[in-house]
Amino acid sequence: RAWKDVKGGTLEENAYTFTLTDEEGNTYTAKNDGEGVIVFEDLTYDETDIGKTYTYTFWVGEQKPVFERKYVTVLEEMPDLEAMRRAAGILTGEHDFKAFCGNSKYKKSTVRTVDKIEIVRKKDKLYLNFHGTGFLMNMVRIMTGTLLQCGFHKMSEEDVKNALEKKDRQLAGPVAPARGLCLIRVDY
């Protein structure tokens, strides 16, 4: 949650009690237990409140950005956004994303839920926004590489389905460069 307002409260036996107000105006009581741990007395949440949002930013065009060059990946031409959106629809939902994991020796479950993938164009910029309950190592970069391959017609929707079904890293797209990727928000 994002907190809009924090108000002090009372000090009781080494514990400081205070109230927090979130962006929606809800008020919660919290207590510092004296050892640095914050305990929320009346805060409840469910699984849908947990997640992360990543944004990939691309600059599209022959003219390179001067001031943003460290924060964007440059594409020479605009990919087919509708093809990318169709492929993104395949990746949305709960799947075993083993084919999209950068660690081939990962022992834990590779099942994750990607709630939303948005592909937005604003003038010379292309944004890919990913929200999910959790991501594997390089998962967003590999999904981005795969979506770009679809956008440049080097992979098809069937190729994306096949990579998911066979759980084979070699069938998914390449790892997109780290430049332009940013963790935007963590929900808890």
JSON list of C-alpha atoms in Angstrom, two decimals:
[
{"chain": "A", "resi": 1, "resn": "ARG", "atom": "CA", "xyz": [0.00, 0.00, 0.00]},
{"chain": "A", "resi": 2, "resn": "ALA", "atom": "CA", "xyz": [1.06, 3.58, -0.50]},
{"chain": "A", "resi": 3, "resn": "TRP", "atom": "CA", "xyz": [0.65, 5.68, 2.64]},
{"chain": "A", "resi": 4, "resn": "LYS", "atom": "CA", "xyz": [-0.67, 9.20, 2.29]},
{"chain": "A", "resi": 5, "resn": "ASP", "atom": "CA", "xyz": [-0.44, 10.28, 5.91]},
{"chain": "A", "resi": 6, "resn": "VAL", "atom": "CA", "xyz": [1.31, 9.09, 9.05]},
{"chain": "A", "resi": 7, "resn": "LYS", "atom": "CA", "xyz": [0.32, 10.46, 12.44]},
{"chain": "A", "resi": 8, "resn": "GLY", "atom": "CA", "xyz": [2.14, 9.90, 15.69]},
{"chain": "A", "resi": 9, "resn": "GLY", "atom": "CA", "xyz": [0.48, 8.33, 18.66]},
{"chain": "A", "resi": 10, "resn": "THR", "atom": "CA", "xyz": [1.45, 7.16, 22.09]},
{"chain": "A", "resi": 11, "resn": "LEU", "atom": "CA", "xyz": [4.55, 5.61, 23.57]},
{"chain": "A", "resi": 12, "resn": "GLU", "atom": "CA", "xyz": [3.73, 2.58, 25.70]},
{"chain": "A", "resi": 13, "resn": "GLU", "atom": "CA", "xyz": [6.41, 0.45, 27.37]},
{"chain": "A", "resi": 14, "resn": "ASN", "atom": "CA", "xyz": [9.03, 0.70, 24.60]},
{"chain": "A", "resi": 15, "resn": "ALA", "atom": "CA", "xyz": [6.38, 0.43, 21.83]},
{"chain": "A", "resi": 16, "resn": "TYR", "atom": "CA", "xyz": [5.22, 3.37, 19.74]},
{"chain": "A", "resi": 17, "resn": "THR", "atom": "CA", "xyz": [1.67, 3.26, 18.38]},
{"chain": "A", "resi": 18, "resn": "PHE", "atom": "CA", "xyz": [0.71, 5.39, 15.37]},
{"chain": "A", "resi": 19, "resn": "THR", "atom": "CA", "xyz": [-1.94, 5.60, 12.65]},
{"chain": "A", "resi": 20, "resn": "LEU", "atom": "CA", "xyz": [-1.50, 5.38, 8.90]},
{"chain": "A", "resi": 21, "resn": "THR", "atom": "CA", "xyz": [-3.89, 6.58, 6.21]},
{"chain": "A", "resi": 22, "resn": "ASP", "atom": "CA", "xyz": [-3.70, 5.03, 2.75]},
{"chain": "A", "resi": 23, "resn": "GLU", "atom": "CA", "xyz": [-4.45, 6.64, -0.62]},
{"chain": "A", "resi": 24, "resn": "GLU", "atom": "CA", "xyz": [-8.12, 5.65, -0.35]},
{"chain": "A", "resi": 25, "resn": "GLY", "atom": "CA", "xyz": [-8.61, 7.30, 3.05]},
{"chain": "A", "resi": 26, "resn": "ASN", "atom": "CA", "xyz": [-8.63, 4.09, 5.10]},
{"chain": "A", "resi": 27, "resn": "THR", "atom": "CA", "xyz": [-6.97, 4.42, 8.51]},
{"chain": "A", "resi": 28, "resn": "TYR", "atom": "CA", "xyz": [-4.91, 1.67, 10.15]},
{"chain": "A", "resi": 29, "resn": "THR", "atom": "CA", "xyz": [-3.32, 1.39, 13.57]},
{"chain": "A", "resi": 30, "resn": "ALA", "atom": "CA", "xyz": [0.26, 0.19, 13.68]},
{"chain": "A", "resi": 31, "resn": "LYS", "atom": "CA", "xyz": [2.67, -0.44, 16.50]},
{"chain": "A", "resi": 32, "resn": "ASN", "atom": "CA", "xyz": [6.46, -0.49, 16.56]},
{"chain": "A", "resi": 33, "resn": "ASP", "atom": "CA", "xyz": [7.26, -3.35, 18.93]},
{"chain": "A", "resi": 34, "resn": "GLY", "atom": "CA", "xyz": [10.40, -1.62, 20.21]},
{"chain": "A", "resi": 35, "resn": "GLU", "atom": "CA", "xyz": [12.72, -3.79, 18.11]},
{"chain": "A", "resi": 36, "resn": "GLY", "atom": "CA", "xyz": [12.01, -2.22, 14.74]},
{"chain": "A", "resi": 37, "resn": "VAL", "atom": "CA", "xyz": [9.14, -4.52, 13.72]},
{"chain": "A", "resi": 38, "resn": "ILE", "atom": "CA", "xyz": [5.94, -2.78, 12.64]},
{"chain": "A", "resi": 39, "resn": "VAL", "atom": "CA", "xyz": [2.78, -4.68, 13.58]},
{"chain": "A", "resi": 40, "resn": "PHE", "atom": "CA", "xyz": [-0.50, -3.69, 11.93]},
{"chain": "A", "resi": 41, "resn": "GLU", "atom": "CA", "xyz": [-3.37, -4.33, 14.28]},
{"chain": "A", "resi": 42, "resn": "ASP", "atom": "CA", "xyz": [-6.25, -3.97, 11.83]},
{"chain": "A", "resi": 43, "resn": "LEU", "atom": "CA", "xyz": [-4.78, -4.39, 8.35]},
{"chain": "A", "resi": 44, "resn": "THR", "atom": "CA", "xyz": [-6.05, -7.29, 6.28]},
{"chain": "A", "resi": 45, "resn": "TYR", "atom": "CA", "xyz": [-5.25, -8.16, 2.68]},
{"chain": "A", "resi": 46, "resn": "ASP", "atom": "CA", "xyz": [-5.70, -11.01, 0.27]},
{"chain": "A", "resi": 47, "resn": "GLU", "atom": "CA", "xyz": [-3.49, -12.47, -2.45]},
{"chain": "A", "resi": 48, "resn": "THR", "atom": "CA", "xyz": [-4.68, -9.93, -5.03]},
{"chain": "A", "resi": 49, "resn": "ASP", "atom": "CA", "xyz": [-3.00, -7.18, -2.99]},
{"chain": "A", "resi": 50, "resn": "ILE", "atom": "CA", "xyz": [0.42, -8.74, -3.55]},
{"chain": "A", "resi": 51, "resn": "GLY", "atom": "CA", "xyz": [2.43, -8.12, -6.69]},
{"chain": "A", "resi": 52, "resn": "LYS", "atom": "CA", "xyz": [5.01, -6.17, -8.63]},
{"chain": "A", "resi": 53, "resn": "THR", "atom": "CA", "xyz": [4.82, -3.84, -11.60]},
{"chain": "A", "resi": 54, "resn": "TYR", "atom": "CA", "xyz": [7.70, -3.56, -14.06]},
{"chain": "A", "resi": 55, "resn": "THR", "atom": "CA", "xyz": [7.91, -1.16, -17.00]},
{"chain": "A", "resi": 56, "resn": "TYR", "atom": "CA", "xyz": [10.17, -1.52, -20.01]},
{"chain": "A", "resi": 57, "resn": "THR", "atom": "CA", "xyz": [10.78, 1.70, -21.93]},
{"chain": "A", "resi": 58, "resn": "PHE", "atom": "CA", "xyz": [11.87, 1.72, -25.57]},
{"chain": "A", "resi": 59, "resn": "TRP", "atom": "CA", "xyz": [12.80, 4.63, -27.79]},
{"chain": "A", "resi": 60, "resn": "VAL", "atom": "CA", "xyz": [11.73, 3.98, -31.37]},
{"chain": "A", "resi": 61, "resn": "GLY", "atom": "CA", "xyz": [13.35, 5.69, -34.33]},
{"chain": "A", "resi": 62, "resn": "GLU", "atom": "CA", "xyz": [16.58, 6.43, -36.10]},
{"chain": "A", "resi": 63, "resn": "GLN", "atom": "CA", "xyz": [17.35, 9.53, -34.04]},
{"chain": "A", "resi": 64, "resn": "LYS", "atom": "CA", "xyz": [18.84, 8.40, -30.73]},
{"chain": "A", "resi": 65, "resn": "PRO", "atom": "CA", "xyz": [17.80, 10.06, -27.45]},
{"chain": "A", "resi": 66, "resn": "VAL", "atom": "CA", "xyz": [20.60, 12.11, -25.91]},
{"chain": "A", "resi": 67, "resn": "PHE", "atom": "CA", "xyz": [19.39, 12.61, -22.36]},
{"chain": "A", "resi": 68, "resn": "GLU", "atom": "CA", "xyz": [17.52, 9.33, -21.92]},
{"chain": "A", "resi": 69, "resn": "ARG", "atom": "CA", "xyz": [20.03, 7.01, -23.57]},
{"chain": "A", "resi": 70, "resn": "LYS", "atom": "CA", "xyz": [20.92, 5.29, -20.27]},
{"chain": "A", "resi": 71, "resn": "TYR", "atom": "CA", "xyz": [17.28, 4.61, -19.42]},
{"chain": "A", "resi": 72, "resn": "VAL", "atom": "CA", "xyz": [15.77, 3.26, -22.63]},
{"chain": "A", "resi": 73, "resn": "THR", "atom": "CA", "xyz": [16.47, 0.52, -25.13]},
{"chain": "A", "resi": 74, "resn": "VAL", "atom": "CA", "xyz": [16.57, 1.87, -28.69]},
{"chain": "A", "resi": 75, "resn": "LEU", "atom": "CA", "xyz": [14.60, 0.14, -31.46]},
{"chain": "A", "resi": 76, "resn": "GLU", "atom": "CA", "xyz": [15.25, 1.13, -35.06]},
{"chain": "A", "resi": 77, "resn": "GLU", "atom": "CA", "xyz": [11.61, 0.69, -36.06]},
{"chain": "A", "resi": 78, "resn": "MET", "atom": "CA", "xyz": [8.21, 0.27, -34.44]},
{"chain": "A", "resi": 79, "resn": "PRO", "atom": "CA", "xyz": [7.18, -3.37, -34.02]},
{"chain": "A", "resi": 80, "resn": "ASP", "atom": "CA", "xyz": [3.69, -4.62, -34.86]},
{"chain": "A", "resi": 81, "resn": "LEU", "atom": "CA", "xyz": [1.89, -3.72, -31.63]},
{"chain": "A", "resi": 82, "resn": "GLU", "atom": "CA", "xyz": [-1.19, -5.82, -32.35]},
{"chain": "A", "resi": 83, "resn": "ALA", "atom": "CA", "xyz": [0.94, -8.95, -32.82]},
{"chain": "A", "resi": 84, "resn": "MET", "atom": "CA", "xyz": [2.67, -8.15, -29.53]},
{"chain": "A", "resi": 85, "resn": "ARG", "atom": "CA", "xyz": [-0.69, -7.68, -27.77]},
{"chain": "A", "resi": 86, "resn": "ARG", "atom": "CA", "xyz": [-1.97, -11.03, -29.05]},
{"chain": "A", "resi": 87, "resn": "ALA", "atom": "CA", "xyz": [1.17, -12.76, -27.78]},
{"chain": "A", "resi": 88, "resn": "ALA", "atom": "CA", "xyz": [0.87, -10.89, -24.46]},
{"chain": "A", "resi": 89, "resn": "GLY", "atom": "CA", "xyz": [-2.63, -12.33, -24.10]},
{"chain": "A", "resi": 90, "resn": "ILE", "atom": "CA", "xyz": [-1.12, -15.81, -24.22]},
{"chain": "A", "resi": 91, "resn": "LEU", "atom": "CA", "xyz": [1.36, -14.95, -21.46]},
{"chain": "A", "resi": 92, "resn": "THR", "atom": "CA", "xyz": [-1.29, -13.42, -19.21]},
{"chain": "A", "resi": 93, "resn": "GLY", "atom": "CA", "xyz": [-2.68, -15.65, -16.48]},
{"chain": "A", "resi": 94, "resn": "GLU", "atom": "CA", "xyz": [-1.26, -18.43, -14.35]},
{"chain": "A", "resi": 95, "resn": "HIS", "atom": "CA", "xyz": [1.31, -20.54, -16.21]},
{"chain": "A", "resi": 96, "resn": "ASP", "atom": "CA", "xyz": [4.45, -22.53, -15.64]},
{"chain": "A", "resi": 97, "resn": "PHE", "atom": "CA", "xyz": [7.00, -19.96, -16.87]},
{"chain": "A", "resi": 98, "resn": "LYS", "atom": "CA", "xyz": [10.00, -22.33, -16.86]},
{"chain": "A", "resi": 99, "resn": "ALA", "atom": "CA", "xyz": [10.72, -21.35, -20.50]},
{"chain": "A", "resi": 100, "resn": "PHE", "atom": "CA", "xyz": [10.93, -17.72, -19.34]},
{"chain": "A", "resi": 101, "resn": "CYS", "atom": "CA", "xyz": [13.34, -18.31, -16.45]},
{"chain": "A", "resi": 102, "resn": "GLY", "atom": "CA", "xyz": [16.98, -17.28, -16.80]},
{"chain": "A", "resi": 103, "resn": "ASN", "atom": "CA", "xyz": [18.15, -19.85, -14.24]},
{"chain": "A", "resi": 104, "resn": "SER", "atom": "CA", "xyz": [18.09, -23.34, -15.77]},
{"chain": "A", "resi": 105, "resn": "LYS", "atom": "CA", "xyz": [18.89, -24.89, -12.38]},
{"chain": "A", "resi": 106, "resn": "TYR", "atom": "CA", "xyz": [15.97, -23.25, -10.54]},
{"chain": "A", "resi": 107, "resn": "LYS", "atom": "CA", "xyz": [14.59, -25.92, -8.16]},
{"chain": "A", "resi": 108, "resn": "LYS", "atom": "CA", "xyz": [11.41, -24.28, -6.83]},
{"chain": "A", "resi": 109, "resn": "SER", "atom": "CA", "xyz": [8.09, -23.94, -8.61]},
{"chain": "A", "resi": 110, "resn": "THR", "atom": "CA", "xyz": [8.18, -21.84, -11.77]},
{"chain": "A", "resi": 111, "resn": "VAL", "atom": "CA", "xyz": [4.41, -21.33, -11.78]},
{"chain": "A", "resi": 112, "resn": "ARG", "atom": "CA", "xyz": [3.59, -17.63, -11.64]},
{"chain": "A", "resi": 113, "resn": "THR", "atom": "CA", "xyz": [0.60, -15.39, -12.34]},
{"chain": "A", "resi": 114, "resn": "VAL", "atom": "CA", "xyz": [0.95, -12.44, -14.70]},
{"chain": "A", "resi": 115, "resn": "ASP", "atom": "CA", "xyz": [-2.18, -10.34, -14.17]},
{"chain": "A", "resi": 116, "resn": "LYS", "atom": "CA", "xyz": [-1.65, -7.78, -16.87]},
{"chain": "A", "resi": 117, "resn": "ILE", "atom": "CA", "xyz": [0.65, -6.92, -19.76]},
{"chain": "A", "resi": 118, "resn": "GLU", "atom": "CA", "xyz": [0.05, -3.51, -21.32]},
{"chain": "A", "resi": 119, "resn": "ILE", "atom": "CA", "xyz": [1.71, -2.32, -24.51]},
{"chain": "A", "resi": 120, "resn": "VAL", "atom": "CA", "xyz": [1.45, 1.45, -24.88]},
{"chain": "A", "resi": 121, "resn": "ARG", "atom": "CA", "xyz": [2.87, 3.78, -27.53]},
{"chain": "A", "resi": 122, "resn": "LYS", "atom": "CA", "xyz": [3.39, 7.47, -26.76]},
{"chain": "A", "resi": 123, "resn": "LYS", "atom": "CA", "xyz": [5.07, 9.34, -29.61]},
{"chain": "A", "resi": 124, "resn": "ASP", "atom": "CA", "xyz": [8.63, 7.98, -29.94]},
{"chain": "A", "resi": 125, "resn": "LYS", "atom": "CA", "xyz": [8.35, 5.76, -26.87]},
{"chain": "A", "resi": 126, "resn": "LEU", "atom": "CA", "xyz": [6.99, 2.27, -26.41]},
{"chain": "A", "resi": 127, "resn": "TYR", "atom": "CA", "xyz": [6.14, 1.05, -22.91]},
{"chain": "A", "resi": 128, "resn": "LEU", "atom": "CA", "xyz": [5.62, -2.55, -21.86]},
{"chain": "A", "resi": 129, "resn": "ASN", "atom": "CA", "xyz": [4.00, -2.75, -18.41]},
{"chain": "A", "resi": 130, "resn": "PHE", "atom": "CA", "xyz": [3.94, -6.07, -16.55]},
{"chain": "A", "resi": 131, "resn": "HIS", "atom": "CA", "xyz": [2.05, -6.78, -13.34]},
{"chain": "A", "resi": 132, "resn": "GLY", "atom": "CA", "xyz": [2.14, -10.12, -11.59]},
{"chain": "A", "resi": 133, "resn": "THR", "atom": "CA", "xyz": [2.28, -11.81, -8.22]},
{"chain": "A", "resi": 134, "resn": "GLY", "atom": "CA", "xyz": [5.95, -12.67, -8.67]},
{"chain": "A", "resi": 135, "resn": "PHE", "atom": "CA", "xyz": [8.58, -13.03, -11.36]},
{"chain": "A", "resi": 136, "resn": "LEU", "atom": "CA", "xyz": [11.43, -15.46, -11.99]},
{"chain": "A", "resi": 137, "resn": "MET", "atom": "CA", "xyz": [15.02, -14.48, -12.75]},
{"chain": "A", "resi": 138, "resn": "ASN", "atom": "CA", "xyz": [15.05, -12.53, -16.05]},
{"chain": "A", "resi": 139, "resn": "MET", "atom": "CA", "xyz": [11.39, -13.42, -16.64]},
{"chain": "A", "resi": 140, "resn": "VAL", "atom": "CA", "xyz": [10.32, -9.91, -17.62]},
{"chain": "A", "resi": 141, "resn": "ARG", "atom": "CA", "xyz": [13.35, -9.53, -19.89]},
{"chain": "A", "resi": 142, "resn": "ILE", "atom": "CA", "xyz": [12.64, -12.86, -21.61]},
{"chain": "A", "resi": 143, "resn": "MET", "atom": "CA", "xyz": [8.92, -12.08, -21.99]},
{"chain": "A", "resi": 144, "resn": "THR", "atom": "CA", "xyz": [9.88, -8.71, -23.47]},
{"chain": "A", "resi": 145, "resn": "GLY", "atom": "CA", "xyz": [12.33, -10.34, -25.89]},
{"chain": "A", "resi": 146, "resn": "THR", "atom": "CA", "xyz": [9.63, -12.81, -26.89]},
{"chain": "A", "resi": 147, "resn": "LEU", "atom": "CA", "xyz": [7.02, -10.08, -27.42]},
{"chain": "A", "resi": 148, "resn": "LEU", "atom": "CA", "xyz": [9.46, -8.08, -29.53]},
{"chain": "A", "resi": 149, "resn": "GLN", "atom": "CA", "xyz": [10.18, -11.16, -31.65]},
{"chain": "A", "resi": 150, "resn": "CYS", "atom": "CA", "xyz": [6.43, -11.45, -32.22]},
{"chain": "A", "resi": 151, "resn": "GLY", "atom": "CA", "xyz": [6.24, -7.74, -33.03]},
{"chain": "A", "resi": 152, "resn": "PHE", "atom": "CA", "xyz": [8.96, -8.13, -35.67]},
{"chain": "A", "resi": 153, "resn": "HIS", "atom": "CA", "xyz": [7.29, -11.33, -37.00]},
{"chain": "A", "resi": 154, "resn": "LYS", "atom": "CA", "xyz": [10.22, -13.55, -36.04]},
{"chain": "A", "resi": 155, "resn": "MET", "atom": "CA", "xyz": [7.99, -15.58, -33.71]},
{"chain": "A", "resi": 156, "resn": "SER", "atom": "CA", "xyz": [4.30, -16.41, -33.91]},
{"chain": "A", "resi": 157, "resn": "GLU", "atom": "CA", "xyz": [1.60, -16.79, -31.29]},
{"chain": "A", "resi": 158, "resn": "GLU", "atom": "CA", "xyz": [1.93, -20.55, -31.76]},
{"chain": "A", "resi": 159, "resn": "ASP", "atom": "CA", "xyz": [5.64, -20.29, -30.93]},
{"chain": "A", "resi": 160, "resn": "VAL", "atom": "CA", "xyz": [4.77, -18.57, -27.64]},
{"chain": "A", "resi": 161, "resn": "LYS", "atom": "CA", "xyz": [2.18, -21.24, -26.78]},
{"chain": "A", "resi": 162, "resn": "ASN", "atom": "CA", "xyz": [4.70, -23.94, -27.66]},
{"chain": "A", "resi": 163, "resn": "ALA", "atom": "CA", "xyz": [7.39, -22.42, -25.40]},
{"chain": "A", "resi": 164, "resn": "LEU", "atom": "CA", "xyz": [4.92, -22.30, -22.49]},
{"chain": "A", "resi": 165, "resn": "GLU", "atom": "CA", "xyz": [3.66, -25.85, -23.06]},
{"chain": "A", "resi": 166, "resn": "LYS", "atom": "CA", "xyz": [7.07, -27.48, -23.57]},
{"chain": "A", "resi": 167, "resn": "LYS", "atom": "CA", "xyz": [8.72, -25.40, -20.80]},
{"chain": "A", "resi": 168, "resn": "ASP", "atom": "CA", "xyz": [11.84, -25.11, -22.95]},
{"chain": "A", "resi": 169, "resn": "ARG", "atom": "CA", "xyz": [13.96, -21.96, -22.58]},
{"chain": "A", "resi": 170, "resn": "GLN", "atom": "CA", "xyz": [15.34, -22.42, -26.11]},
{"chain": "A", "resi": 171, "resn": "LEU", "atom": "CA", "xyz": [11.85, -22.00, -27.57]},
{"chain": "A", "resi": 172, "resn": "ALA", "atom": "CA", "xyz": [11.19, -18.61, -25.95]},
{"chain": "A", "resi": 173, "resn": "GLY", "atom": "CA", "xyz": [12.61, -15.34, -27.24]},
{"chain": "A", "resi": 174, "resn": "PRO", "atom": "CA", "xyz": [15.96, -13.79, -26.33]},
{"chain": "A", "resi": 175, "resn": "VAL", "atom": "CA", "xyz": [16.70, -11.90, -23.12]},
{"chain": "A", "resi": 176, "resn": "ALA", "atom": "CA", "xyz": [16.01, -8.21, -23.78]},
{"chain": "A", "resi": 177, "resn": "PRO", "atom": "CA", "xyz": [18.71, -5.76, -22.63]},
{"chain": "A", "resi": 178, "resn": "ALA", "atom": "CA", "xyz": [18.42, -4.55, -19.04]},
{"chain": "A", "resi": 179, "resn": "ARG", "atom": "CA", "xyz": [18.51, -0.91, -20.13]},
{"chain": "A", "resi": 180, "resn": "GLY", "atom": "CA", "xyz": [14.99, 0.46, -20.00]},
{"chain": "A", "resi": 181, "resn": "LEU", "atom": "CA", "xyz": [13.66, -1.99, -17.39]},
{"chain": "A", "resi": 182, "resn": "CYS", "atom": "CA", "xyz": [12.44, -0.53, -14.12]},
{"chain": "A", "resi": 183, "resn": "LEU", "atom": "CA", "xyz": [10.62, -1.92, -11.09]},
{"chain": "A", "resi": 184, "resn": "ILE", "atom": "CA", "xyz": [7.82, 0.62, -10.71]},
{"chain": "A", "resi": 185, "resn": "ARG", "atom": "CA", "xyz": [5.78, -0.62, -7.78]},
{"chain": "A", "resi": 186, "resn": "VAL", "atom": "CA", "xyz": [5.60, -3.36, -5.16]},
{"chain": "A", "resi": 187, "resn": "ASP", "atom": "CA", "xyz": [2.16, -4.15, -3.76]},
{"chain": "A", "resi": 188, "resn": "TYR", "atom": "CA", "xyz": [1.81, -5.80, -0.37]}
]
